[in-house]
């Protein structure tokens, strides 16, 4: 019984991680929005410096080996560019406008997952993409 | 409307990055992926600042806020990568999307006193609906 519960808990651990991730990433966006009169790239610099040190500390504490792969160079650059563009849009717009558009990156990831990782596709997914397009139009249009 | 182009480009790049992260997690741990991602991002950024001779000291308050956001991002992203590592990308990504839209919109409107129009409400509802459709 205990083993069954443990298995069940382990199976749904991703839900806990997602809640944690959502709260902390939202807090981060909110904090960045409060940084006044400075280049978004400088904000990204300080953010990266802090995060990198902490991720190193977490990996050390949890005894996780840091293994390099050349693909991570591309990952680092695409992440840097996407975050900088997002912070530029945050600087010249409202948090409640820019964040939802940026957040639709989850749709892009889902589509790429379906195409290249052979994840399932159905009518709901197509419906979701149409709703996403409407959402972007409404949040991006003039008031 | 300039912000829309920045946000859309950021959206596509971020979406692709997360997909590439998923492909990397099959033979590596989330800590490695995130750590090296930061190393190379930071190297590119430092080179840019050296080349442009840009001042990175933006005042105590702003640096503190940026560092605090770095603390939030480190926990947020490592949790996200751990979740991606455990289940399908087409499930995890939209679930996080819904929560993120809800939280940031609520914080923007309640704490930052951003204007709330009918269009904005409808936009947020459509975004949430899209993610619910993709998730359930």
PDB file of C-alpha atoms in Angstrom:
ATOM      1  CA  UNK A   1       0.000   0.000   0.000  1.00  0.00           C
ATOM      2  CA  UNK A   2       2.780   2.379   0.991  1.00  0.00           C
ATOM      3  CA  UNK A   3       4.768   1.474  -2.108  1.00  0.00           C
ATOM      4  CA  UNK A   4       1.684   2.093  -4.269  1.00  0.00           C
ATOM      5  CA  UNK A   5       1.202   5.528  -2.695  1.00  0.00           C
ATOM      6  CA  UNK A   6       4.874   6.352  -3.099  1.00  0.00           C
ATOM      7  CA  UNK A   7       4.665   5.379  -6.777  1.00  0.00           C
ATOM      8  CA  UNK A   8       1.564   7.545  -7.190  1.00  0.00           C
ATOM      9  CA  UNK A   9       3.253  10.490  -5.486  1.00  0.00           C
ATOM     10  CA  UNK A  10       6.361  10.114  -7.636  1.00  0.00           C
ATOM     11  CA  UNK A  11       4.166   9.912 -10.768  1.00  0.00           C
ATOM     12  CA  UNK A  12       2.456  13.216 -10.006  1.00  0.00           C
ATOM     13  CA  UNK A  13       5.556  15.053  -8.749  1.00  0.00           C
ATOM     14  CA  UNK A  14       5.551  17.077 -11.976  1.00  0.00           C
ATOM     15  CA  UNK A  15       2.360  18.815 -10.795  1.00  0.00           C
ATOM     16  CA  UNK A  16       4.164  20.025  -7.675  1.00  0.00           C
ATOM     17  CA  UNK A  17       7.122  21.201  -9.772  1.00  0.00           C
ATOM     18  CA  UNK A  18       4.766  23.062 -12.121  1.00  0.00           C
ATOM     19  CA  UNK A  19       3.014  24.898  -9.269  1.00  0.00           C
ATOM     20  CA  UNK A  20       6.416  25.876  -7.842  1.00  0.00           C
ATOM     21  CA  UNK A  21       7.644  26.945 -11.271  1.00  0.00           C
ATOM     22  CA  UNK A  22       4.536  29.012 -12.030  1.00  0.00           C
ATOM     23  CA  UNK A  23       4.652  30.909  -8.748  1.00  0.00           C
ATOM     24  CA  UNK A  24       8.374  31.692  -8.912  1.00  0.00           C
ATOM     25  CA  UNK A  25       8.437  32.651 -12.609  1.00  0.00           C
ATOM     26  CA  UNK A  26       5.430  34.938 -12.086  1.00  0.00           C
ATOM     27  CA  UNK A  27       7.180  36.529  -9.090  1.00  0.00           C
ATOM     28  CA  UNK A  28      10.246  37.021 -11.264  1.00  0.00           C
ATOM     29  CA  UNK A  29       8.258  38.801 -14.016  1.00  0.00           C
ATOM     30  CA  UNK A  30       6.640  41.001 -11.388  1.00  0.00           C
ATOM     31  CA  UNK A  31      10.026  41.882  -9.843  1.00  0.00           C
ATOM     32  CA  UNK A  32      11.561  42.705 -13.255  1.00  0.00           C
ATOM     33  CA  UNK A  33       8.621  44.997 -14.071  1.00  0.00           C
ATOM     34  CA  UNK A  34       9.521  47.033 -10.952  1.00  0.00           C
ATOM     35  CA  UNK A  35      13.111  47.692 -12.122  1.00  0.00           C
ATOM     36  CA  UNK A  36      13.026  51.348 -13.219  1.00  0.00           C
ATOM     37  CA  UNK A  37      14.897  53.162 -16.019  1.00  0.00           C
ATOM     38  CA  UNK A  38      17.511  50.579 -16.941  1.00  0.00           C
ATOM     39  CA  UNK A  39      18.422  48.490 -19.979  1.00  0.00           C
ATOM     40  CA  UNK A  40      16.638  45.102 -20.004  1.00  0.00           C
ATOM     41  CA  UNK A  41      19.956  43.496 -20.978  1.00  0.00           C
ATOM     42  CA  UNK A  42      21.578  44.728 -17.755  1.00  0.00           C
ATOM     43  CA  UNK A  43      18.656  43.277 -15.775  1.00  0.00           C
ATOM     44  CA  UNK A  44      19.131  39.934 -17.599  1.00  0.00           C
ATOM     45  CA  UNK A  45      22.879  40.082 -16.766  1.00  0.00           C
ATOM     46  CA  UNK A  46      22.312  40.390 -13.000  1.00  0.00           C
ATOM     47  CA  UNK A  47      19.520  37.836 -13.131  1.00  0.00           C
ATOM     48  CA  UNK A  48      21.709  35.297 -14.980  1.00  0.00           C
ATOM     49  CA  UNK A  49      24.614  35.883 -12.593  1.00  0.00           C
ATOM     50  CA  UNK A  50      22.429  35.177  -9.556  1.00  0.00           C
ATOM     51  CA  UNK A  51      20.597  32.227 -11.131  1.00  0.00           C
ATOM     52  CA  UNK A  52      23.794  30.588 -12.394  1.00  0.00           C
ATOM     53  CA  UNK A  53      25.362  30.722  -8.928  1.00  0.00           C
ATOM     54  CA  UNK A  54      22.228  29.293  -7.333  1.00  0.00           C
ATOM     55  CA  UNK A  55      21.831  26.478  -9.893  1.00  0.00           C
ATOM     56  CA  UNK A  56      25.481  25.576  -9.250  1.00  0.00           C
ATOM     57  CA  UNK A  57      24.755  25.529  -5.506  1.00  0.00           C
ATOM     58  CA  UNK A  58      21.618  23.359  -5.977  1.00  0.00           C
ATOM     59  CA  UNK A  59      23.527  20.848  -8.122  1.00  0.00           C
ATOM     60  CA  UNK A  60      26.321  20.728  -5.510  1.00  0.00           C
ATOM     61  CA  UNK A  61      23.852  20.228  -2.628  1.00  0.00           C
ATOM     62  CA  UNK A  62      21.863  17.550  -4.497  1.00  0.00           C
ATOM     63  CA  UNK A  63      25.036  15.830  -5.743  1.00  0.00           C
ATOM     64  CA  UNK A  64      24.137  16.259  -9.419  1.00  0.00           C
ATOM     65  CA  UNK A  65      26.992  16.075 -11.932  1.00  0.00           C
ATOM     66  CA  UNK A  66      27.269  18.966 -14.397  1.00  0.00           C
ATOM     67  CA  UNK A  67      27.800  17.416 -17.828  1.00  0.00           C
ATOM     68  CA  UNK A  68      28.481  19.627 -20.842  1.00  0.00           C
ATOM     69  CA  UNK A  69      26.933  19.135 -24.278  1.00  0.00           C
ATOM     70  CA  UNK A  70      27.642  21.489 -27.270  1.00  0.00           C
ATOM     71  CA  UNK A  71      23.871  21.906 -27.804  1.00  0.00           C
ATOM     72  CA  UNK A  72      23.804  23.909 -24.561  1.00  0.00           C
ATOM     73  CA  UNK A  73      25.620  26.782 -26.313  1.00  0.00           C
ATOM     74  CA  UNK A  74      22.598  27.204 -28.624  1.00  0.00           C
ATOM     75  CA  UNK A  75      20.228  26.822 -25.663  1.00  0.00           C
ATOM     76  CA  UNK A  76      22.056  29.564 -23.759  1.00  0.00           C
ATOM     77  CA  UNK A  77      21.914  31.983 -26.687  1.00  0.00           C
ATOM     78  CA  UNK A  78      18.264  31.362 -27.631  1.00  0.00           C
ATOM     79  CA  UNK A  79      17.246  31.689 -23.991  1.00  0.00           C
ATOM     80  CA  UNK A  80      19.197  34.937 -23.615  1.00  0.00           C
ATOM     81  CA  UNK A  81      17.684  36.478 -26.778  1.00  0.00           C
ATOM     82  CA  UNK A  82      14.121  35.407 -25.941  1.00  0.00           C
ATOM     83  CA  UNK A  83      14.367  36.742 -22.378  1.00  0.00           C
ATOM     84  CA  UNK A  84      15.888  40.054 -23.534  1.00  0.00           C
ATOM     85  CA  UNK A  85      13.094  40.534 -26.089  1.00  0.00           C
ATOM     86  CA  UNK A  86      10.508  39.725 -23.426  1.00  0.00           C
ATOM     87  CA  UNK A  87      11.988  42.275 -21.009  1.00  0.00           C
ATOM     88  CA  UNK A  88      12.033  44.912 -23.778  1.00  0.00           C
ATOM     89  CA  UNK A  89       8.329  44.257 -24.377  1.00  0.00           C
ATOM     90  CA  UNK A  90       7.704  44.405 -20.585  1.00  0.00           C
ATOM     91  CA  UNK A  91       9.498  47.765 -20.447  1.00  0.00           C
ATOM     92  CA  UNK A  92       7.278  49.388 -23.082  1.00  0.00           C
ATOM     93  CA  UNK A  93       4.031  47.616 -22.229  1.00  0.00           C
ATOM     94  CA  UNK A  94       1.863  46.359 -19.350  1.00  0.00           C
ATOM     95  CA  UNK A  95       2.708  43.149 -17.506  1.00  0.00           C
ATOM     96  CA  UNK A  96      -0.834  41.874 -18.093  1.00  0.00           C
ATOM     97  CA  UNK A  97      -0.341  42.377 -21.886  1.00  0.00           C
ATOM     98  CA  UNK A  98       3.215  41.184 -22.518  1.00  0.00           C
ATOM     99  CA  UNK A  99       3.230  38.204 -20.162  1.00  0.00           C
ATOM    100  CA  UNK A 100       0.280  36.338 -21.783  1.00  0.00           C
ATOM    101  CA  UNK A 101       1.745  36.729 -25.309  1.00  0.00           C
ATOM    102  CA  UNK A 102       5.181  35.557 -24.163  1.00  0.00           C
ATOM    103  CA  UNK A 103       3.543  32.770 -22.258  1.00  0.00           C
ATOM    104  CA  UNK A 104       1.990  31.354 -25.405  1.00  0.00           C
ATOM    105  CA  UNK A 105       5.482  29.985 -26.014  1.00  0.00           C
ATOM    106  CA  UNK A 106       4.000  26.993 -24.178  1.00  0.00           C
ATOM    107  CA  UNK A 107       1.823  26.450 -27.288  1.00  0.00           C
ATOM    108  CA  UNK A 108       4.895  26.605 -29.522  1.00  0.00           C
ATOM    109  CA  UNK A 109       6.652  24.039 -27.300  1.00  0.00           C
ATOM    110  CA  UNK A 110       3.545  21.793 -27.360  1.00  0.00           C
ATOM    111  CA  UNK A 111       3.356  21.940 -31.190  1.00  0.00           C
ATOM    112  CA  UNK A 112       7.072  21.191 -31.553  1.00  0.00           C
ATOM    113  CA  UNK A 113       6.648  18.309 -29.110  1.00  0.00           C
ATOM    114  CA  UNK A 114       3.788  16.909 -31.200  1.00  0.00           C
ATOM    115  CA  UNK A 115       5.682  17.271 -34.503  1.00  0.00           C
ATOM    116  CA  UNK A 116       9.159  16.143 -33.510  1.00  0.00           C
ATOM    117  CA  UNK A 117       8.642  14.002 -30.408  1.00  0.00           C
ATOM    118  CA  UNK A 118       5.538  12.215 -31.797  1.00  0.00           C
ATOM    119  CA  UNK A 119       3.256  13.367 -28.968  1.00  0.00           C
ATOM    120  CA  UNK A 120      -0.517  12.973 -29.562  1.00  0.00           C
ATOM    121  CA  UNK A 121      -2.703  15.453 -31.541  1.00  0.00           C
ATOM    122  CA  UNK A 122      -6.526  15.824 -31.456  1.00  0.00           C
ATOM    123  CA  UNK A 123      -9.362  18.334 -32.029  1.00  0.00           C
ATOM    124  CA  UNK A 124      -8.804  19.910 -28.594  1.00  0.00           C
ATOM    125  CA  UNK A 125      -5.242  20.853 -29.503  1.00  0.00           C
ATOM    126  CA  UNK A 126      -6.390  22.482 -32.766  1.00  0.00           C
ATOM    127  CA  UNK A 127      -9.092  24.351 -30.796  1.00  0.00           C
ATOM    128  CA  UNK A 128      -6.474  25.458 -28.300  1.00  0.00           C
ATOM    129  CA  UNK A 129      -4.296  26.956 -31.037  1.00  0.00           C
ATOM    130  CA  UNK A 130      -7.289  28.917 -32.467  1.00  0.00           C
ATOM    131  CA  UNK A 131      -8.136  30.286 -29.004  1.00  0.00           C
ATOM    132  CA  UNK A 132      -4.477  31.225 -28.564  1.00  0.00           C
ATOM    133  CA  UNK A 133      -4.533  33.293 -31.784  1.00  0.00           C
ATOM    134  CA  UNK A 134      -7.685  35.130 -30.579  1.00  0.00           C
ATOM    135  CA  UNK A 135      -6.077  35.748 -27.210  1.00  0.00           C
ATOM    136  CA  UNK A 136      -2.958  37.298 -28.776  1.00  0.00           C
ATOM    137  CA  UNK A 137      -5.100  39.507 -31.052  1.00  0.00           C
ATOM    138  CA  UNK A 138      -7.236  40.770 -28.162  1.00  0.00           C
ATOM    139  CA  UNK A 139      -4.326  41.409 -25.799  1.00  0.00           C
ATOM    140  CA  UNK A 140      -2.204  43.042 -28.502  1.00  0.00           C
ATOM    141  CA  UNK A 141      -4.846  45.258 -30.136  1.00  0.00           C
ATOM    142  CA  UNK A 142      -5.700  48.873 -29.288  1.00  0.00           C
ATOM    143  CA  UNK A 143      -7.941  49.415 -26.256  1.00  0.00           C
TER     144      UNK A 143
ATOM    145  CA  UNK B   1       2.394  48.016 -30.922  1.00  0.00           C
ATOM    146  CA  UNK B   2       6.180  47.518 -31.005  1.00  0.00           C
ATOM    147  CA  UNK B   3       5.941  45.418 -27.836  1.00  0.00           C
ATOM    148  CA  UNK B   4       3.822  42.819 -29.685  1.00  0.00           C
ATOM    149  CA  UNK B   5       6.680  42.080 -32.127  1.00  0.00           C
ATOM    150  CA  UNK B   6       9.203  41.771 -29.295  1.00  0.00           C
ATOM    151  CA  UNK B   7       6.839  39.553 -27.298  1.00  0.00           C
ATOM    152  CA  UNK B   8       6.015  37.382 -30.343  1.00  0.00           C
ATOM    153  CA  UNK B   9       9.683  36.878 -31.225  1.00  0.00           C
ATOM    154  CA  UNK B  10      10.399  36.098 -27.567  1.00  0.00           C
ATOM    155  CA  UNK B  11       7.484  33.647 -27.572  1.00  0.00           C
ATOM    156  CA  UNK B  12       8.773  31.681 -30.600  1.00  0.00           C
ATOM    157  CA  UNK B  13      12.347  31.613 -29.344  1.00  0.00           C
ATOM    158  CA  UNK B  14      11.301  30.589 -25.834  1.00  0.00           C
ATOM    159  CA  UNK B  15       9.011  27.875 -27.229  1.00  0.00           C
ATOM    160  CA  UNK B  16      11.857  26.485 -29.322  1.00  0.00           C
ATOM    161  CA  UNK B  17      14.292  26.700 -26.399  1.00  0.00           C
ATOM    162  CA  UNK B  18      11.992  24.674 -24.134  1.00  0.00           C
ATOM    163  CA  UNK B  19      11.562  22.074 -26.891  1.00  0.00           C
ATOM    164  CA  UNK B  20      15.349  21.815 -27.247  1.00  0.00           C
ATOM    165  CA  UNK B  21      15.642  21.529 -23.450  1.00  0.00           C
ATOM    166  CA  UNK B  22      13.263  18.538 -23.563  1.00  0.00           C
ATOM    167  CA  UNK B  23      15.447  16.828 -26.186  1.00  0.00           C
ATOM    168  CA  UNK B  24      18.525  17.428 -24.012  1.00  0.00           C
ATOM    169  CA  UNK B  25      16.891  16.081 -20.842  1.00  0.00           C
ATOM    170  CA  UNK B  26      16.749  12.557 -22.291  1.00  0.00           C
ATOM    171  CA  UNK B  27      20.507  12.169 -21.701  1.00  0.00           C
ATOM    172  CA  UNK B  28      21.317  14.826 -19.112  1.00  0.00           C
ATOM    173  CA  UNK B  29      20.035  16.173 -15.765  1.00  0.00           C
ATOM    174  CA  UNK B  30      18.072  19.464 -15.538  1.00  0.00           C
ATOM    175  CA  UNK B  31      20.785  21.113 -13.413  1.00  0.00           C
ATOM    176  CA  UNK B  32      23.459  20.640 -16.119  1.00  0.00           C
ATOM    177  CA  UNK B  33      21.187  21.967 -18.861  1.00  0.00           C
ATOM    178  CA  UNK B  34      20.255  25.087 -16.899  1.00  0.00           C
ATOM    179  CA  UNK B  35      23.770  25.734 -15.571  1.00  0.00           C
ATOM    180  CA  UNK B  36      25.448  25.613 -18.993  1.00  0.00           C
ATOM    181  CA  UNK B  37      22.566  27.543 -20.508  1.00  0.00           C
ATOM    182  CA  UNK B  38      23.386  30.338 -18.044  1.00  0.00           C
ATOM    183  CA  UNK B  39      27.155  30.048 -18.601  1.00  0.00           C
ATOM    184  CA  UNK B  40      26.830  30.630 -22.359  1.00  0.00           C
ATOM    185  CA  UNK B  41      24.094  33.220 -22.047  1.00  0.00           C
ATOM    186  CA  UNK B  42      26.188  35.129 -19.532  1.00  0.00           C
ATOM    187  CA  UNK B  43      29.347  34.846 -21.692  1.00  0.00           C
ATOM    188  CA  UNK B  44      27.509  36.296 -24.709  1.00  0.00           C
ATOM    189  CA  UNK B  45      26.052  39.079 -22.593  1.00  0.00           C
ATOM    190  CA  UNK B  46      29.414  39.939 -20.961  1.00  0.00           C
ATOM    191  CA  UNK B  47      31.081  40.103 -24.410  1.00  0.00           C
ATOM    192  CA  UNK B  48      28.346  42.451 -25.592  1.00  0.00           C
ATOM    193  CA  UNK B  49      28.828  44.762 -22.587  1.00  0.00           C
ATOM    194  CA  UNK B  50      32.629  44.773 -23.026  1.00  0.00           C
ATOM    195  CA  UNK B  51      32.265  45.587 -26.727  1.00  0.00           C
ATOM    196  CA  UNK B  52      29.639  48.296 -26.158  1.00  0.00           C
ATOM    197  CA  UNK B  53      31.342  49.559 -22.955  1.00  0.00           C
ATOM    198  CA  UNK B  54      27.939  49.675 -21.296  1.00  0.00           C
ATOM    199  CA  UNK B  55      27.632  50.375 -17.579  1.00  0.00           C
ATOM    200  CA  UNK B  56      26.119  47.425 -15.733  1.00  0.00           C
ATOM    201  CA  UNK B  57      25.709  49.254 -12.409  1.00  0.00           C
ATOM    202  CA  UNK B  58      22.153  50.487 -12.450  1.00  0.00           C
ATOM    203  CA  UNK B  59      21.806  51.565  -8.828  1.00  0.00           C
ATOM    204  CA  UNK B  60      21.512  49.571  -5.612  1.00  0.00           C
ATOM    205  CA  UNK B  61      17.730  49.210  -5.723  1.00  0.00           C
ATOM    206  CA  UNK B  62      17.597  48.070  -9.354  1.00  0.00           C
ATOM    207  CA  UNK B  63      20.485  45.608  -8.939  1.00  0.00           C
ATOM    208  CA  UNK B  64      18.805  44.180  -5.816  1.00  0.00           C
ATOM    209  CA  UNK B  65      15.535  43.712  -7.698  1.00  0.00           C
ATOM    210  CA  UNK B  66      17.321  42.068 -10.658  1.00  0.00           C
ATOM    211  CA  UNK B  67      19.183  39.734  -8.273  1.00  0.00           C
ATOM    212  CA  UNK B  68      15.917  38.918  -6.474  1.00  0.00           C
ATOM    213  CA  UNK B  69      14.329  38.064  -9.831  1.00  0.00           C
ATOM    214  CA  UNK B  70      17.355  35.822 -10.486  1.00  0.00           C
ATOM    215  CA  UNK B  71      16.593  33.964  -7.266  1.00  0.00           C
ATOM    216  CA  UNK B  72      12.952  33.465  -8.356  1.00  0.00           C
ATOM    217  CA  UNK B  73      13.987  32.391 -11.872  1.00  0.00           C
ATOM    218  CA  UNK B  74      16.488  29.817 -10.583  1.00  0.00           C
ATOM    219  CA  UNK B  75      13.778  28.006  -8.583  1.00  0.00           C
ATOM    220  CA  UNK B  76      11.119  28.562 -11.268  1.00  0.00           C
ATOM    221  CA  UNK B  77      13.193  27.194 -14.128  1.00  0.00           C
ATOM    222  CA  UNK B  78      14.739  24.265 -12.291  1.00  0.00           C
ATOM    223  CA  UNK B  79      11.223  23.172 -11.213  1.00  0.00           C
ATOM    224  CA  UNK B  80      10.016  23.590 -14.801  1.00  0.00           C
ATOM    225  CA  UNK B  81      12.870  21.467 -16.167  1.00  0.00           C
ATOM    226  CA  UNK B  82      12.248  18.803 -13.497  1.00  0.00           C
ATOM    227  CA  UNK B  83       8.575  18.680 -14.565  1.00  0.00           C
ATOM    228  CA  UNK B  84       9.503  18.504 -18.281  1.00  0.00           C
ATOM    229  CA  UNK B  85      11.862  15.674 -17.414  1.00  0.00           C
ATOM    230  CA  UNK B  86       9.017  13.662 -15.838  1.00  0.00           C
ATOM    231  CA  UNK B  87       6.175  13.933 -18.375  1.00  0.00           C
ATOM    232  CA  UNK B  88       5.191  14.969 -21.951  1.00  0.00           C
ATOM    233  CA  UNK B  89       6.059  18.486 -23.130  1.00  0.00           C
ATOM    234  CA  UNK B  90       2.587  18.968 -24.645  1.00  0.00           C
ATOM    235  CA  UNK B  91       1.103  18.534 -21.136  1.00  0.00           C
ATOM    236  CA  UNK B  92       3.610  20.379 -18.953  1.00  0.00           C
ATOM    237  CA  UNK B  93       4.114  23.509 -21.082  1.00  0.00           C
ATOM    238  CA  UNK B  94       0.417  24.521 -21.343  1.00  0.00           C
ATOM    239  CA  UNK B  95      -0.266  23.781 -17.659  1.00  0.00           C
ATOM    240  CA  UNK B  96       2.507  26.158 -16.620  1.00  0.00           C
ATOM    241  CA  UNK B  97       1.217  28.644 -19.190  1.00  0.00           C
ATOM    242  CA  UNK B  98      -2.239  28.822 -17.619  1.00  0.00           C
ATOM    243  CA  UNK B  99      -0.949  29.429 -14.123  1.00  0.00           C
ATOM    244  CA  UNK B 100       1.567  31.993 -15.302  1.00  0.00           C
ATOM    245  CA  UNK B 101      -1.044  34.033 -17.223  1.00  0.00           C
ATOM    246  CA  UNK B 102      -3.393  33.979 -14.263  1.00  0.00           C
ATOM    247  CA  UNK B 103      -0.787  34.984 -11.691  1.00  0.00           C
ATOM    248  CA  UNK B 104       0.944  37.725 -13.719  1.00  0.00           C
ATOM    249  CA  UNK B 105      -2.362  39.224 -14.873  1.00  0.00           C
ATOM    250  CA  UNK B 106      -3.751  39.252 -11.338  1.00  0.00           C
ATOM    251  CA  UNK B 107      -0.516  40.790  -9.989  1.00  0.00           C
ATOM    252  CA  UNK B 108      -0.389  43.378 -12.804  1.00  0.00           C
ATOM    253  CA  UNK B 109      -3.962  44.488 -12.242  1.00  0.00           C
ATOM    254  CA  UNK B 110      -4.112  44.345  -8.435  1.00  0.00           C
ATOM    255  CA  UNK B 111      -0.617  45.416  -7.379  1.00  0.00           C
ATOM    256  CA  UNK B 112       0.657  47.493 -10.339  1.00  0.00           C
ATOM    257  CA  UNK B 113      -2.832  49.013 -10.901  1.00  0.00           C
ATOM    258  CA  UNK B 114      -2.726  48.340 -14.649  1.00  0.00           C
ATOM    259  CA  UNK B 115      -5.904  49.277 -16.559  1.00  0.00           C
ATOM    260  CA  UNK B 116      -8.529  46.562 -16.967  1.00  0.00           C
ATOM    261  CA  UNK B 117     -10.564  46.692 -20.181  1.00  0.00           C
ATOM    262  CA  UNK B 118     -13.118  44.271 -21.600  1.00  0.00           C
ATOM    263  CA  UNK B 119     -10.692  43.390 -24.422  1.00  0.00           C
ATOM    264  CA  UNK B 120      -7.982  42.567 -21.898  1.00  0.00           C
ATOM    265  CA  UNK B 121     -10.340  40.358 -19.906  1.00  0.00           C
ATOM    266  CA  UNK B 122     -11.440  38.580 -23.108  1.00  0.00           C
ATOM    267  CA  UNK B 123      -7.811  38.168 -24.204  1.00  0.00           C
ATOM    268  CA  UNK B 124      -6.824  36.602 -20.902  1.00  0.00           C
ATOM    269  CA  UNK B 125      -9.904  34.317 -21.049  1.00  0.00           C
ATOM    270  CA  UNK B 126      -9.024  33.184 -24.598  1.00  0.00           C
ATOM    271  CA  UNK B 127      -5.409  32.525 -23.602  1.00  0.00           C
ATOM    272  CA  UNK B 128      -6.550  30.489 -20.613  1.00  0.00           C
ATOM    273  CA  UNK B 129      -9.102  28.594 -22.726  1.00  0.00           C
ATOM    274  CA  UNK B 130      -6.447  27.770 -25.300  1.00  0.00           C
ATOM    275  CA  UNK B 131      -4.176  26.325 -22.665  1.00  0.00           C
ATOM    276  CA  UNK B 132      -7.034  24.398 -21.019  1.00  0.00           C
ATOM    277  CA  UNK B 133      -7.927  22.928 -24.429  1.00  0.00           C
ATOM    278  CA  UNK B 134      -4.319  21.893 -24.931  1.00  0.00           C
ATOM    279  CA  UNK B 135      -4.077  20.354 -21.481  1.00  0.00           C
ATOM    280  CA  UNK B 136      -7.260  18.411 -20.701  1.00  0.00           C
TER     281      UNK B 136
END
